XYZ file of C-alpha atoms in Angstrom:
234
model
C -18.477 28.314 42.713
C -16.806 26.715 39.720
C -13.593 24.732 40.107
C -11.164 24.448 37.195
C -9.758 20.959 36.931
C -6.215 20.793 35.449
C -5.813 18.794 32.256
C -3.710 16.253 34.123
C -6.761 15.174 36.078
C -8.832 14.897 32.911
C -6.587 12.214 31.517
C -4.965 14.554 29.001
C -1.171 14.674 28.539
C 0.721 17.460 30.261
C 2.905 19.225 27.720
C 4.887 21.369 30.165
C 6.886 18.540 31.749
C 10.233 17.698 30.249
C 10.383 14.143 29.027
C 12.783 11.778 30.787
C 15.336 10.143 28.545
C 16.030 6.514 29.309
C 19.633 5.814 30.242
C 21.305 3.694 27.577
C 22.670 0.262 28.421
C 26.188 1.604 27.914
C 25.768 3.923 30.878
C 24.809 0.957 33.055
C 27.858 -0.946 31.855
C 30.158 1.981 32.590
C 28.593 2.430 36.025
C 29.039 -1.237 36.932
C 32.600 -1.297 35.601
C 33.574 1.795 37.589
C 31.848 0.562 40.741
C 33.660 -2.763 40.452
C 36.999 -0.977 40.003
C 36.302 1.171 43.055
C 35.160 -1.706 45.249
C 38.052 -3.965 44.258
C 40.587 -1.251 45.033
C 41.659 -0.766 41.435
C 40.512 2.838 41.861
C 41.619 3.709 45.401
C 40.030 6.283 47.739
C 40.949 9.908 47.027
C 42.083 9.068 43.490
C 41.218 11.883 41.107
C 39.112 10.864 38.103
C 38.177 12.726 34.939
C 35.570 12.078 32.282
C 38.184 12.107 29.554
C 40.572 9.778 31.328
C 37.881 7.244 32.192
C 36.394 7.413 28.710
C 39.785 6.664 27.163
C 40.443 3.846 29.617
C 37.063 2.214 28.949
C 37.139 2.993 25.225
C 33.777 4.762 25.266
C 32.555 8.298 24.646
C 32.397 10.838 27.478
C 28.585 10.886 27.658
C 28.030 7.496 29.350
C 30.948 8.234 31.675
C 29.327 11.540 32.643
C 26.005 9.812 33.377
C 27.708 7.028 35.363
C 29.698 9.537 37.435
C 26.497 11.412 38.260
C 24.979 8.209 39.649
C 28.154 7.343 41.577
C 28.214 10.846 43.034
C 24.586 10.511 44.115
C 25.495 7.195 45.777
C 28.316 8.905 47.665
C 31.004 6.804 46.008
C 32.449 9.752 44.071
C 32.737 13.260 45.540
C 33.769 16.746 44.443
C 37.436 17.571 44.717
C 37.378 21.348 44.517
C 38.786 22.725 41.316
C 40.375 19.378 40.607
C 37.028 17.888 39.619
C 36.007 14.554 41.108
C 37.708 11.919 43.215
C 36.885 8.528 44.684
C 35.279 9.165 48.071
C 37.484 8.540 51.135
C 36.608 5.660 53.460
C 36.897 6.218 57.195
C 36.697 3.730 60.087
C 33.825 5.721 61.591
C 31.756 5.493 58.410
C 32.345 1.740 58.319
C 31.235 1.329 61.932
C 28.076 3.347 61.295
C 27.307 1.456 58.106
C 27.626 -1.893 59.849
C 25.516 -0.741 62.788
C 22.618 -0.361 60.384
C 23.461 -3.387 58.279
C 23.779 -5.771 61.256
C 20.251 -4.917 62.382
C 18.883 -5.503 58.884
C 20.840 -8.748 58.536
C 19.441 -9.986 61.837
C 15.919 -9.124 60.751
C 16.370 -10.840 57.384
C 17.762 -14.015 58.975
C 14.954 -14.136 61.526
C 12.227 -13.718 58.912
C 13.847 -16.244 56.569
C 13.948 -18.822 59.389
C 10.288 -18.198 60.175
C 9.348 -18.933 56.574
C 10.964 -22.370 56.583
C 13.246 -21.646 53.640
C 16.484 -23.405 52.760
C 19.802 -21.649 52.169
C 21.835 -23.826 49.818
C 25.173 -25.214 51.021
C 26.798 -24.137 47.757
C 26.879 -20.540 49.012
C 29.286 -21.664 51.735
C 31.394 -23.882 49.481
C 31.671 -21.060 46.930
C 32.805 -18.713 49.699
C 35.415 -21.118 51.024
C 36.711 -21.644 47.498
C 37.011 -17.879 47.013
C 38.842 -17.597 50.355
C 41.291 -20.293 49.280
C 41.946 -18.559 45.959
C 42.483 -15.237 47.724
C 40.960 -13.097 44.988
C 39.418 -10.013 46.549
C 36.671 -9.591 43.945
C 35.723 -13.259 44.309
C 35.548 -12.959 48.096
C 33.388 -9.861 47.960
C 31.016 -11.354 45.386
C 30.650 -14.610 47.331
C 29.885 -12.681 50.511
C 27.377 -10.511 48.668
C 25.602 -13.521 47.115
C 25.211 -15.215 50.511
C 23.662 -12.208 52.208
C 21.485 -11.309 49.229
C 20.084 -14.837 49.279
C 18.947 -14.281 52.866
C 17.461 -10.876 52.012
C 15.545 -12.404 49.128
C 14.270 -15.362 51.158
C 13.194 -13.162 54.065
C 10.024 -12.301 52.174
C 10.507 -8.591 52.917
C 11.545 -6.670 49.815
C 12.202 -3.543 51.901
C 15.188 -5.250 53.513
C 16.874 -5.939 50.182
C 16.154 -2.415 48.919
C 17.529 -0.873 52.113
C 20.696 -2.979 52.071
C 21.499 -2.213 48.448
C 22.833 1.248 49.299
C 24.883 0.049 52.269
C 26.501 -2.745 50.289
C 28.207 -0.329 47.929
C 30.149 1.164 50.826
C 30.719 -2.237 52.413
C 32.182 -3.573 49.166
C 34.550 -0.598 49.073
C 35.700 -1.190 52.653
C 36.212 -4.890 52.035
C 38.147 -4.166 48.876
C 40.428 -1.801 50.765
C 41.405 -4.031 53.685
C 40.100 -7.593 53.305
C 43.459 -8.709 51.928
C 44.892 -8.117 55.431
C 42.648 -10.768 56.988
C 44.429 -14.028 57.742
C 41.444 -16.091 58.935
C 39.036 -15.726 56.034
C 37.551 -19.155 56.673
C 36.307 -17.931 60.051
C 33.927 -15.644 58.168
C 32.499 -18.627 56.333
C 32.261 -20.640 59.550
C 30.012 -17.869 60.847
C 28.033 -17.897 57.594
C 27.554 -21.640 57.955
C 26.189 -21.159 61.464
C 23.678 -18.633 60.168
C 22.693 -20.965 57.329
C 22.108 -23.893 59.671
C 20.021 -21.776 62.052
C 17.829 -20.523 59.198
C 17.406 -23.975 57.678
C 16.415 -25.433 61.050
C 13.817 -22.721 61.562
C 15.472 -21.302 64.693
C 14.561 -17.665 64.125
C 15.975 -16.317 67.405
C 19.352 -17.979 66.904
C 19.470 -16.959 63.245
C 18.866 -13.331 64.192
C 21.457 -13.427 66.978
C 24.145 -15.007 64.789
C 23.497 -12.730 61.791
C 23.521 -9.598 63.899
C 26.624 -10.648 65.801
C 28.364 -11.505 62.548
C 27.620 -8.049 61.142
C 28.766 -6.219 64.269
C 31.991 -8.227 64.423
C 32.687 -7.767 60.706
C 32.182 -4.015 60.978
C 34.542 -3.694 63.926
C 37.203 -5.857 62.249
C 37.016 -3.800 59.061
C 37.198 -0.534 61.006
C 40.237 -1.725 62.987
C 41.979 -2.941 59.819
C 41.271 0.356 58.111
C 42.610 2.340 61.075
C 45.798 0.273 60.985
C 46.084 0.800 57.244
C 45.839 4.580 57.715
C 48.468 4.567 60.463
C 50.868 2.574 58.278
C 50.773 5.019 55.379
């Protein structure tokens, strides 16, 4: 019996596959700009968006906007709106609770593993967060929070944690952008962050996991409650 080995296994190029075109840097810039606008609340949930309108607003052609919207749609940040085209995806309290259920487990795991490795979380993450809380700028608060948690993911030594959290953080940033301005005790968040930092730096893996997980669960519930109240007040 004679077996025919495809050219692909002989080290020869396969001519039938369509070549993948690399996304230009402009698409990445448009994507990041739109994601930032969505997460900061500049583009609110259920707002209708069009390629033409966004292209004019960003002073770019429609092509990078089209590519960026495709990525945002895949991420679940933008959804179809029937014949009206696309709109910014709604945020619901239930989605926030579910997102934080997953995130709190991952945060606890990351904190535990970071503590085991004997790493040091710099105090400047906390001071930057407190400064952002004092200034009251939503984008600054979200970015400071993101930097703190990403530092723990990175220092955990498990790249799967950071990759898994990347998707969840897009939705978390949106939720924070929608309701974080209602929080009156923003420094409490950074008190909790400081507790996590101290536990990691001291190598107390069990305490670090407990504090990080509890922080995530509490944050998720607070965001969900604030969002429910926001919906009722409309």
